[in-house]
Short mmCIF file of C-alpha atoms in Angstrom, two decimals:
data_model
loop_
_atom_site.label_atom_id
_atom_site.label_comp_id
_atom_site.label_asym_id
_atom_site.label_seq_id
_atom_site.Cartn_x
_atom_site.Cartn_y
_atom_site.Cartn_z
CA MET D 248 102.11 128.25 100.25
CA LYS D 249 101.58 131.96 99.98
CA SER D 250 101.44 134.18 96.94
CA SER D 251 102.15 137.81 97.62
CA ILE D 252 103.00 141.13 96.10
CA SER D 253 106.55 141.92 97.12
CA PHE D 254 108.25 145.30 96.90
CA THR D 255 111.95 145.31 97.74
CA LEU D 256 113.59 148.69 97.15
CA GLY D 257 117.15 147.69 97.83
CA PHE D 258 119.50 144.76 98.38
CA ALA D 259 123.16 144.84 99.25
CA ALA D 260 125.87 142.57 100.54
CA VAL D 261 129.21 142.78 102.31
CA GLY D 262 131.22 139.56 102.26
CA SER D 263 128.82 136.76 103.13
CA THR D 264 126.41 139.04 104.97
CA SER D 265 123.48 140.69 103.23
CA ALA D 266 120.57 142.88 104.23
CA PHE D 267 117.03 143.14 103.00
CA ASN D 268 114.08 145.24 104.10
CA LEU D 269 110.89 143.26 104.58
CA PRO D 270 108.37 143.95 101.80
CA SER D 271 105.14 145.71 102.69
CA LEU D 272 102.87 142.71 102.33
CA ASP D 273 99.13 142.99 102.78
CA THR D 274 99.11 140.20 105.39
CA VAL D 275 101.81 141.95 107.42
CA PHE D 276 99.86 145.19 107.84
CA LYS D 277 98.28 145.67 111.26
CA PRO D 278 95.58 148.37 111.05
CA PRO D 279 95.67 150.79 113.98
CA ALA D 280 92.65 150.53 116.30
CA SER D 281 89.74 152.76 115.26
CA SER D 282 91.62 153.93 112.19
CA VAL D 283 89.49 155.30 109.37
CA LYS D 284 92.44 155.07 106.97
CA ALA D 285 92.90 151.35 107.66
CA SER D 286 89.40 150.62 106.37
CA PHE D 287 90.64 151.42 102.87
CA LEU D 288 93.22 148.59 102.87
CA PRO D 289 91.02 145.98 101.08
CA LYS D 290 90.22 148.55 98.40
CA ASP D 291 93.89 149.53 98.07
CA GLU D 292 94.93 145.88 97.84
CA ALA D 293 92.40 145.23 95.07
CA GLU D 294 93.54 148.35 93.22
CA LEU D 295 97.18 147.28 93.52
CA ILE D 296 96.51 143.79 92.16
CA GLU D 297 94.50 145.25 89.27
CA THR D 298 97.26 147.76 88.50
CA ILE D 299 100.08 145.19 88.26
CA SER D 300 98.01 142.61 86.36
CA PHE D 301 99.12 141.84 82.79
CA THR D 302 102.38 143.78 83.19
CA ARG D 303 104.55 140.62 83.00
CA ASN D 304 105.85 141.15 86.55
CA GLY D 305 106.41 144.83 85.81
CA LYS D 306 108.29 144.37 82.52
CA ASN D 307 105.57 146.13 80.50
CA ALA D 308 104.55 148.67 83.15
CA ASP D 309 104.66 152.21 81.73
CA LEU D 310 105.62 155.25 83.80
CA ASN D 311 102.03 156.03 84.74
CA THR D 312 101.53 152.49 86.01
CA GLN D 313 104.77 152.63 88.00
CA ALA D 314 103.78 155.96 89.56
CA ARG D 315 100.36 154.58 90.46
CA VAL D 316 101.93 151.51 92.11
CA LEU D 317 104.25 153.66 94.24
CA SER D 318 101.31 155.83 95.30
CA ILE D 319 99.17 152.82 96.31
CA VAL D 320 102.01 151.18 98.24
CA ARG D 321 102.80 154.42 100.02
CA ARG D 322 99.13 154.78 100.97
CA MET D 323 99.03 151.23 102.36
CA GLU D 324 102.25 151.72 104.32
CA THR D 325 101.05 154.92 105.97
CA SER D 326 97.51 153.64 106.63
CA ALA D 327 98.64 150.49 108.44
CA PRO D 328 102.41 150.16 108.84
CA PRO D 329 103.85 146.71 109.63
CA SER D 330 104.44 146.03 113.32
CA LEU D 331 107.93 147.06 114.45
CA SER D 332 108.12 143.86 116.50
CA LEU D 333 107.43 141.66 113.47
CA LEU D 334 110.95 140.23 113.54
CA SER D 335 111.46 140.19 117.31
CA ASP D 336 108.17 138.54 118.33
CA PRO D 337 108.13 134.84 117.28
CA GLU D 338 104.33 134.75 117.28
CA GLU D 339 104.04 137.77 114.97
CA ALA D 340 106.80 136.44 112.73
CA LYS D 341 104.83 133.26 112.01
CA ILE D 342 102.83 135.08 109.35
CA LEU D 343 106.03 135.20 107.27
CA ASP D 344 106.50 131.42 107.37
CA GLY D 345 106.34 129.64 104.03
CA ASP D 346 106.95 130.50 100.38
CA TRP D 347 106.47 133.93 98.82
CA TYR D 348 106.43 134.39 95.04
CA LEU D 349 107.56 137.59 93.38
CA GLN D 350 104.72 139.21 91.44
CA TYR D 351 106.13 142.56 90.37
CA THR D 352 109.28 144.70 90.32
CA GLN D 353 109.98 148.23 89.14
CA PRO D 354 112.56 150.99 89.67
CA SER D 355 112.52 152.47 93.16
CA GLU D 356 112.55 155.99 91.73
CA ILE D 357 110.90 157.20 88.52
CA ASP D 358 110.65 160.58 86.82
CA ALA D 359 106.85 160.42 86.69
CA VAL D 360 106.59 160.67 90.48
CA THR D 361 106.29 164.31 91.56
CA ASP D 362 104.84 163.78 95.05
CA THR D 363 107.78 163.88 97.47
CA ASP D 364 105.96 161.44 99.79
CA ASP D 365 106.24 158.72 97.13
CA LYS D 366 109.91 159.27 96.33
CA TRP D 367 112.51 156.68 97.32
CA VAL D 368 114.46 157.56 100.46
CA VAL D 369 117.71 155.87 101.44
CA VAL D 370 117.50 154.03 104.76
CA GLU D 371 120.58 154.18 107.00
CA ALA D 372 122.49 150.99 106.29
CA SER D 373 125.02 150.90 109.13
CA GLU D 374 125.00 147.77 111.31
CA GLY D 375 127.47 148.37 114.13
CA GLU D 376 130.91 148.25 112.56
CA SER D 377 129.53 146.96 109.26
CA ARG D 378 128.61 149.27 106.43
CA ILE D 379 126.10 147.73 104.06
CA GLU D 380 125.68 149.53 100.77
CA THR D 381 122.14 150.61 99.91
CA ARG D 382 121.38 151.22 96.26
CA GLN D 383 118.34 152.08 94.22
CA PHE D 384 116.67 149.26 92.32
CA ASN D 385 116.57 150.34 88.68
CA ALA D 386 115.12 147.33 86.87
CA ARG D 387 111.61 146.15 86.11
CA GLY D 388 110.29 142.63 85.62
CA SER D 389 113.59 141.19 86.85
CA VAL D 390 115.68 140.35 89.92
CA SER D 391 119.38 140.07 90.66
CA ALA D 392 120.64 136.65 91.80
CA GLY D 393 124.24 136.68 92.93
CA GLY D 394 124.96 139.60 90.61
CA ILE D 395 123.19 137.87 87.70
CA ARG D 396 120.23 139.79 86.30
CA VAL D 397 117.30 137.40 85.79
CA ASP D 398 114.27 138.32 83.70
CA THR D 399 111.13 137.23 85.61
CA SER D 400 108.62 138.49 83.05
CA GLY D 401 108.30 135.07 81.43
CA ASN D 402 108.69 131.64 82.98
CA SER D 403 111.40 132.50 85.51
CA VAL D 404 109.85 132.15 88.96
CA ALA D 405 111.48 133.97 91.88
CA LYS D 406 110.65 132.52 95.31
CA GLN D 407 111.67 133.50 98.84
CA SER D 408 111.07 131.03 101.66
CA PHE D 409 111.10 131.73 105.41
CA ASP D 410 111.54 129.15 108.17
CA ILE D 411 110.86 131.27 111.23
CA SER D 412 111.48 128.51 113.79
CA LYS D 413 115.04 128.09 112.49
CA SER D 414 115.60 131.76 111.53
CA ARG D 415 116.41 130.71 107.98
CA VAL D 416 115.66 132.35 104.64
CA GLN D 417 116.17 130.97 101.15
CA ASN D 418 115.95 132.59 97.72
CA GLU D 419 115.36 130.54 94.58
CA VAL D 420 115.14 131.71 90.97
CA GLU D 421 115.20 130.08 87.55
CA THR D 422 117.96 131.41 85.28
CA GLY D 423 119.33 130.65 81.85
CA ILE D 424 121.98 128.42 83.44
CA GLY D 425 119.65 126.57 85.79
CA ARG D 426 117.93 127.03 89.13
CA VAL D 427 119.99 129.19 91.49
CA THR D 428 119.36 128.75 95.21
CA VAL D 429 121.04 130.68 98.04
CA GLY D 430 120.16 130.73 101.71
CA GLY D 431 121.29 131.29 105.25
CA SER D 432 120.34 132.47 108.71
CA PHE D 433 118.80 135.87 109.44
CA ARG D 434 118.35 138.16 112.41
CA GLN D 435 116.63 141.43 113.13
CA SER D 436 118.65 144.55 112.39
CA SER D 437 119.91 146.43 115.42
CA THR D 438 119.24 149.78 113.72
CA VAL D 439 116.14 149.25 111.51
CA PRO D 440 113.43 147.04 113.12
CA LEU D 441 111.91 145.94 109.82
CA ARG D 442 115.25 145.01 108.26
CA ALA D 443 116.58 141.46 108.43
CA ILE D 444 120.30 140.78 108.22
CA ALA D 445 120.98 137.52 106.42
CA ALA D 446 124.26 135.60 106.51
CA VAL D 447 124.37 133.46 103.37
CA ASP D 448 125.99 130.09 104.08
CA PHE D 449 125.09 127.96 101.09
CA GLY D 450 124.35 128.19 97.40
CA LYS D 451 123.81 125.81 94.52
CA ILE D 452 122.99 125.75 90.81
CA GLU D 453 120.83 122.96 89.43
CA THR D 454 121.07 122.58 85.65
#
């Protein structure tokens, strides 16, 4: 089991096909050789965890906290970006195997951010003949499950599970109507290396 800090800036679906960009997880970062910037990653990780603590998964995070989180994440991404072959190399992809628990969410763009480097930028969403809508995430302390907004600031646990050997991904979240689970196969995007295209083929609600 893994517990991670997950930052997903957008999620969209067309029919039964959906797309998600892999979160910038601390275990996914691969520091460049002889990089002075990369040596700050442990410090940045500790600062990030301290910043999001006691915010009820982002529900109680004020604008200053949100701006600080975006700045830290941006610094981590630029210091040691995830490998572009993370989804194409089975050995590299093994670090994603297992369960990941959502720890924090916030809007992808906030007024308090003045540094253009930290502002949300739309990533091209075209996949061949498919056009997948990319939208800003404008909630905090919550997730969207099948169009249903779920507050994760209390006892609702949001979990994403990867089975790399079978190229399967599954999302599970507790809601007011029961536990909602959806899942399907995924593949690497042909246009954005760190994007996975998931084809949802099952879903269930356990009350």
